[in-house]
Amino acid sequence: PTDPAPAHLPPTAQPPDGVEWVVEVWVDPDWHAAQDVDDPCPSAGMPVVVPLRQRSVLIGRTSSSRNIHPDIDITGDTGVSRRHAQLTTDGLRWWIEDLGSANGTYVGGAGQPLPTDPVSGRVELSDDGRIYLGAWSRLVVRKASPSERAAG
């Protein structure tokens, strides 16, 4: 017999054979232009797509000496703190929380002006929510496509 799913996980929990959610990590030249930074902006190409396999993921920069290995590693952006922010989900919705980063975490919507006020506490992401952090990084959490789900 198979073990039943843990009772604390809703029936929409991620299936073991695939990925339900991904985060796209973009270089955003508009966000970079709005920041007061000396670092040049890298060229904006296609996003890095990171599968979200856990209900809580750390966003930050790797530090081997401090044993910090974020699930979403944005090491190239020096405006991102080592332990910058935390993404959490209940399986249906996602929240972002800043972890006391040096430069803050911002949330805005697609097609809206860039946000100017950092988040405080835990903020639920809307379907078109964008997370802005560091000198040029923009993150978008979305449902995985069928091919991403299969590749999980």
XYZ file of C-alpha atoms in Angstrom:
152
model
C 0.000 0.000 0.000
C 1.091 3.562 -0.638
C 1.367 6.107 2.118
C -1.310 8.798 1.977
C -0.253 12.395 1.410
C 0.597 14.284 4.588
C -2.565 15.749 6.095
C -1.143 19.277 6.265
C -0.716 19.514 2.483
C -3.778 20.487 0.437
C -4.828 18.208 -2.428
C -3.313 20.779 -4.813
C 0.183 20.014 -3.507
C 2.840 19.657 -6.175
C 2.850 16.200 -7.723
C 6.025 14.213 -7.080
C 6.572 13.645 -10.806
C 6.547 17.270 -11.913
C 6.693 20.940 -11.111
C 3.548 23.061 -10.673
C 5.212 26.484 -10.340
C 8.293 28.252 -11.700
C 9.876 31.646 -11.194
C 11.312 33.625 -14.083
C 14.379 35.702 -13.174
C 14.720 38.648 -15.549
C 17.287 41.398 -16.018
C 15.106 44.523 -16.034
C 16.789 47.599 -17.592
C 13.919 49.873 -16.437
C 14.378 48.768 -12.802
C 18.141 49.285 -13.168
C 17.607 52.817 -14.528
C 15.458 53.643 -11.469
C 18.158 52.483 -9.021
C 21.076 54.602 -7.859
C 23.805 52.082 -8.660
C 27.171 52.215 -10.369
C 27.097 48.603 -11.619
C 26.377 48.431 -15.350
C 23.212 46.581 -16.287
C 23.800 43.215 -17.958
C 22.108 42.714 -21.308
C 18.492 41.714 -20.913
C 17.902 38.402 -22.620
C 15.504 35.600 -21.911
C 14.783 34.877 -18.257
C 16.325 32.114 -16.215
C 13.454 29.786 -15.275
C 13.771 28.169 -11.853
C 11.390 25.353 -10.867
C 9.785 25.882 -7.454
C 9.931 22.478 -5.775
C 9.345 23.577 -2.174
C 6.687 25.571 -0.362
C 9.269 28.018 0.960
C 12.248 29.197 -1.100
C 15.087 31.559 -0.280
C 16.033 34.311 -2.743
C 19.551 35.691 -2.470
C 23.202 35.333 -3.367
C 25.412 32.331 -2.637
C 28.055 32.622 0.070
C 30.063 29.453 0.583
C 31.901 30.970 3.555
C 28.572 31.718 5.280
C 26.963 28.480 4.044
C 24.174 30.376 2.268
C 22.845 28.571 -0.803
C 19.586 30.204 -1.931
C 16.998 28.265 -3.926
C 16.791 31.248 -6.293
C 20.400 32.351 -6.700
C 20.845 35.889 -8.059
C 24.595 36.047 -7.416
C 25.257 38.285 -10.433
C 23.239 41.176 -8.957
C 25.322 42.718 -6.176
C 22.282 44.737 -5.034
C 20.718 41.474 -3.822
C 21.491 40.529 -0.219
C 22.755 37.040 0.569
C 19.490 36.226 2.375
C 17.270 38.739 0.584
C 13.680 37.463 0.568
C 11.508 34.384 1.076
C 8.793 33.093 -1.275
C 6.127 30.869 0.320
C 3.017 29.149 -0.999
C -0.038 27.275 0.203
C -0.178 25.492 -3.160
C -2.560 28.029 -4.695
C -1.149 31.450 -3.814
C 2.350 32.879 -3.309
C 3.675 35.415 -0.798
C 6.940 37.373 -0.704
C 8.643 38.566 2.449
C 11.777 40.678 2.682
C 14.325 39.225 5.125
C 15.857 42.529 6.213
C 17.746 43.022 2.953
C 19.939 46.088 2.450
C 18.006 47.373 -0.581
C 14.467 46.135 0.009
C 12.020 44.035 -1.970
C 9.339 45.666 -4.113
C 6.146 44.333 -5.696
C 4.324 45.765 -8.701
C 1.977 44.633 -11.431
C 2.541 44.087 -15.120
C 2.029 47.322 -17.052
C 2.064 49.459 -13.881
C 4.683 52.046 -12.927
C 7.703 50.666 -11.088
C 7.048 50.352 -7.349
C 8.694 52.891 -5.058
C 7.803 51.515 -1.621
C 9.427 48.322 -0.322
C 7.197 45.562 1.015
C 6.721 45.318 4.737
C 5.826 41.938 6.190
C 4.445 39.169 4.019
C 2.692 40.308 0.827
C 0.512 38.108 -1.393
C 1.439 38.202 -5.077
C -1.295 38.906 -7.598
C -1.515 36.836 -10.788
C 0.435 39.503 -12.675
C 2.711 40.379 -9.744
C 6.332 41.286 -10.332
C 9.000 41.171 -7.628
C 11.763 43.744 -8.000
C 14.999 43.550 -6.053
C 18.661 44.384 -6.286
C 20.057 46.563 -9.044
C 18.246 44.953 -11.996
C 16.406 41.792 -10.987
C 12.707 41.152 -11.645
C 11.035 37.897 -10.672
C 7.737 36.544 -11.949
C 6.086 33.530 -10.289
C 3.799 31.593 -12.625
C 2.260 28.199 -13.224
C 4.630 25.849 -15.020
C 3.946 25.154 -18.682
C 3.191 21.526 -19.641
C 6.793 21.032 -20.870
C 8.234 22.565 -17.674
C 5.909 20.394 -15.592
C 7.083 17.250 -17.382
C 10.753 18.195 -17.165
C 10.403 18.990 -13.438
